[in-house]
Each structure stands twice: as structure tokens, then as C-alpha cells.
GROMACS .gro file of C-alpha atoms in nm:
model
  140
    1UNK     CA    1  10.029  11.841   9.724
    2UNK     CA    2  10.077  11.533   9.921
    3UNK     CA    3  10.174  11.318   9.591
    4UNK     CA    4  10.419  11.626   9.507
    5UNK     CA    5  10.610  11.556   9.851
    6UNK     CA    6  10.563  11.170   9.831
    7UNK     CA    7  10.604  11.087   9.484
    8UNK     CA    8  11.005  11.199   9.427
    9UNK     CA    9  11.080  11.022   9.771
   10UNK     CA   10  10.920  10.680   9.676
   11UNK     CA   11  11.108  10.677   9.311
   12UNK     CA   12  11.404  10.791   9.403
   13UNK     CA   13  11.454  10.616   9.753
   14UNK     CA   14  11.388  10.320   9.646
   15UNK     CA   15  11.681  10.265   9.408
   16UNK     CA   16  12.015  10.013   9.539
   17UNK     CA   17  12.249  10.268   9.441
   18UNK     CA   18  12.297  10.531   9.617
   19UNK     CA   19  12.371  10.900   9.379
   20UNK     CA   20  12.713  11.095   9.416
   21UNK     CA   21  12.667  11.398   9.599
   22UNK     CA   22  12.638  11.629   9.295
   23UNK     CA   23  12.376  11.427   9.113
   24UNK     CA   24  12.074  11.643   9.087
   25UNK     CA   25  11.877  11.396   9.319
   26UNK     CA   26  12.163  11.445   9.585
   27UNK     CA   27  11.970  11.553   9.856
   28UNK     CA   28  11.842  11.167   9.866
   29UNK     CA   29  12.125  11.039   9.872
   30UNK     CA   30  12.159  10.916  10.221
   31UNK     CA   31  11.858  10.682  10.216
   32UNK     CA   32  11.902  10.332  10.072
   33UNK     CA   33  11.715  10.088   9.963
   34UNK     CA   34  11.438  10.081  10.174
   35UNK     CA   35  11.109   9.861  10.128
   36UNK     CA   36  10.831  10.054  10.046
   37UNK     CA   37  10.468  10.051  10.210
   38UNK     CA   38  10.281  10.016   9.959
   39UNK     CA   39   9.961   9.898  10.138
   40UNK     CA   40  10.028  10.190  10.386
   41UNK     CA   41  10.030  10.449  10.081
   42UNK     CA   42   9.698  10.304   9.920
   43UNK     CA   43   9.515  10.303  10.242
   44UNK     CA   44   9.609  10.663  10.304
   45UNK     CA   45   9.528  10.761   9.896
   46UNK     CA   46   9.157  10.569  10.011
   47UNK     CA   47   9.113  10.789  10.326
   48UNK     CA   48   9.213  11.113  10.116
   49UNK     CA   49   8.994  11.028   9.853
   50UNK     CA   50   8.683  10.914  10.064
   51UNK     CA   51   8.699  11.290  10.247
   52UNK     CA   52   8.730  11.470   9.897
   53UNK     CA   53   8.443  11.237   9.739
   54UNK     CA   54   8.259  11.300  10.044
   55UNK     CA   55   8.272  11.660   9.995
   56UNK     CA   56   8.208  11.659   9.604
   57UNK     CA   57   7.915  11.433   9.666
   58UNK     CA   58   7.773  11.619   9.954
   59UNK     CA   59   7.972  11.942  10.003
   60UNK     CA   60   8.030  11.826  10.356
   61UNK     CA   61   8.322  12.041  10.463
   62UNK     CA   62   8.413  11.794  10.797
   63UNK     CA   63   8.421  11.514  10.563
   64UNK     CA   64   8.705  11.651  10.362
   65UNK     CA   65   8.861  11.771  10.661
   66UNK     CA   66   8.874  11.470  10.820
   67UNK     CA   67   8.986  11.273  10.506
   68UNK     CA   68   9.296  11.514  10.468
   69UNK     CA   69   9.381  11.505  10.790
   70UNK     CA   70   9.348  11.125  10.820
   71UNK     CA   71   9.477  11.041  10.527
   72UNK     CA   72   9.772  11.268  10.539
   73UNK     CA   73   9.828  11.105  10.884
   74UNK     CA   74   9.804  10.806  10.718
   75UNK     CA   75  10.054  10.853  10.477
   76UNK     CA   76  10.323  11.021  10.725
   77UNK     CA   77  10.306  10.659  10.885
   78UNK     CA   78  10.352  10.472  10.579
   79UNK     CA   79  10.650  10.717  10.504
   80UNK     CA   80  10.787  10.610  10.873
   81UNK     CA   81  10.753  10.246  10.822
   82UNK     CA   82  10.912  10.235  10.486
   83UNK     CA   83  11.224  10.405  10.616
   84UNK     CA   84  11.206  10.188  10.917
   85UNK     CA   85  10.954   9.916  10.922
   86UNK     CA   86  10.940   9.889  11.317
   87UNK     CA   87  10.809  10.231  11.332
   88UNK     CA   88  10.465  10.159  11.307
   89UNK     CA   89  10.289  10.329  11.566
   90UNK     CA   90  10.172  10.653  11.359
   91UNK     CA   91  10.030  10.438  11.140
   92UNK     CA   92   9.873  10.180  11.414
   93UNK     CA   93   9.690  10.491  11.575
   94UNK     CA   94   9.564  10.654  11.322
   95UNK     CA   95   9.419  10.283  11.127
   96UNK     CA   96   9.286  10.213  11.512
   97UNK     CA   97   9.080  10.564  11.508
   98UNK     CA   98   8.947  10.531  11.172
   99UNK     CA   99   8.862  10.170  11.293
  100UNK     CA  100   8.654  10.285  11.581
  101UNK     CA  101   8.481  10.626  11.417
  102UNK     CA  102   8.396  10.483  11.102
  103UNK     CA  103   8.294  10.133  11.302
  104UNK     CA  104   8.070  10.328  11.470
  105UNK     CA  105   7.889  10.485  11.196
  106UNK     CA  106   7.864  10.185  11.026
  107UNK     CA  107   7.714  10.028  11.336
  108UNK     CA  108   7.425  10.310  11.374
  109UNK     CA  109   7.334  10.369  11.013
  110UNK     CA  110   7.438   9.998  10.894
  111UNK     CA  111   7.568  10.140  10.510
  112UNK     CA  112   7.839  10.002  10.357
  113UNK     CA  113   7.957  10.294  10.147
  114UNK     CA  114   8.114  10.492  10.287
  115UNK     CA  115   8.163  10.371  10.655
  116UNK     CA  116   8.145  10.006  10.626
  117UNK     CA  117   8.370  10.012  10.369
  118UNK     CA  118   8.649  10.239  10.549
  119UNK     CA  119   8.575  10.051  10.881
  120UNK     CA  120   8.655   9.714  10.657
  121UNK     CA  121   8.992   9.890  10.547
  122UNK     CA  122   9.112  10.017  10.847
  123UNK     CA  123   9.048   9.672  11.009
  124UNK     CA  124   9.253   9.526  10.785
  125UNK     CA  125   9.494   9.784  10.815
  126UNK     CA  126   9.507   9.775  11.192
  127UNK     CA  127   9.522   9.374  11.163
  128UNK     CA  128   9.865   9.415  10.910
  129UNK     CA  129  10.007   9.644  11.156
  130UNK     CA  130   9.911   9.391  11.442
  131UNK     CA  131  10.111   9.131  11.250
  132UNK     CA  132  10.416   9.352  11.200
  133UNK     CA  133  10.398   9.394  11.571
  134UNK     CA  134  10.371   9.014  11.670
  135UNK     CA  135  10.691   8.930  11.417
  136UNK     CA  136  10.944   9.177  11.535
  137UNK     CA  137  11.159   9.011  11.705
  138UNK     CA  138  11.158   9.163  12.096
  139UNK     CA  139  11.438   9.311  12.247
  140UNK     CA  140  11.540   9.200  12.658
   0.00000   0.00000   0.00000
């Protein structure tokens, strides 16, 4: 369901020129072009898919649960920084979590799949994000 909502927005956004107001994809008119996040989008697809495979592999309902949740979190942020790329905080928070709980795990049972792995990615994420941060130029 989440590529369903996604998917229209991130073709039809992203085009220079904008539709008339009776073109079937009116209702999308308003937006621009806008940059997409595409590293955003792939990290949350990776948390979605980690809590699914998690399940399949284990049938370990919090697993799931937690990868939907995070990864739809993680999406919603990459959604908010492609429409405005200083809007980065959904994403920064929920990157910094997975950094920390799946650090953790990683720390006590010292396996790369799947923690170390998902600790690694949302490290990197949270280090992007960090960068975006540092380059934005600050307002008095």
C-alpha cells in the first residue's frame, strides 16, 4: 500500500511542467519540480523489507511491526525532504532510533544480518542527514 500512495507522487511530481487543471493528474498540479530522495526512499523500502523478511523467516510478529512502522516513518520523511529538502527532522529521528536499537543488538549478539547490517544503514543515513544539516545555510 505504501508504493500505491508513493509511487503516483514520485512520477508525477517530479515533472518541470506543471498539468492544466483538468488534466487527469490535476490534483498534482501545484507541486513542481522538486528533487527527489531517492536514498531516503531506498532506506525506508530496506527497513520495510527487513520487518517483512523478518517475519517470513521467523514469523516474528514485532519484527514486521516494527519494520512497517519504521519504514513507513521512514518514507513519510523522505516524502518531506523531497518537497522541501530542509525538512529533515522526521527522517533524522527515525534513522537516529534505528541507529541506536539495531546498534544495540548488533553490539550484544555481534551478527551482521540483520542488525549490523541495518545499524550500518541507518548510520549512514543519519550521517547524510548530518551533512544536509551542516550545509544549510543558517538563518540570524
Amino acid at each position: 500500500m505504501f508504493l500505491y500512495v508513493l509511487l503516483p507522487q514520485l512520477v508525477l511530481c517530479n515533472s518541470s511542467v506543471l498539468q492544466p487543471p483538468g488534466s487527469p493528474s490535476g490534483m498534482f498540479a501545484s507541486v513542481s519540480n522538486m528533487s527527489v530522495d531517492w536514498a531516503g526512499y531506498g532506506y525506508a523500502a530496506l527497513v520495510a523489507s527487513g520487518g517483512v523478511f523478518g517475519y517470513v523467516k521467523t514469523g516474528s510478529v514485532p519484527s514486521i511491526a516494527a519494520g512497517l512502522l519504521f519504514g513507513g516513518l521512514a518514507g513519510f520523511g523522505a516524502y518531506q525532504v523531497s518537497n522541501d529538502p530542509n525538512n529533515i527532522w522526521v527522517s533524522l529521528a527515525t534513522s537516529g532510533a534505528m541507529t541506536g536499537l539495531m546498534g544495540s543488538r548488533f553490539y550484544k549478539s555481534r551478527k551482521f544480518m540483520p542488525a549490523g547490517l541495518m545499524a550500518g544503514a541507518s548510520l549512514l543515513m543519519v550521517g547524510k542527514l548530518g551533512l544536509t544539516l551542516l550545509q544549510k545555510p543558517h538563518e540570524s
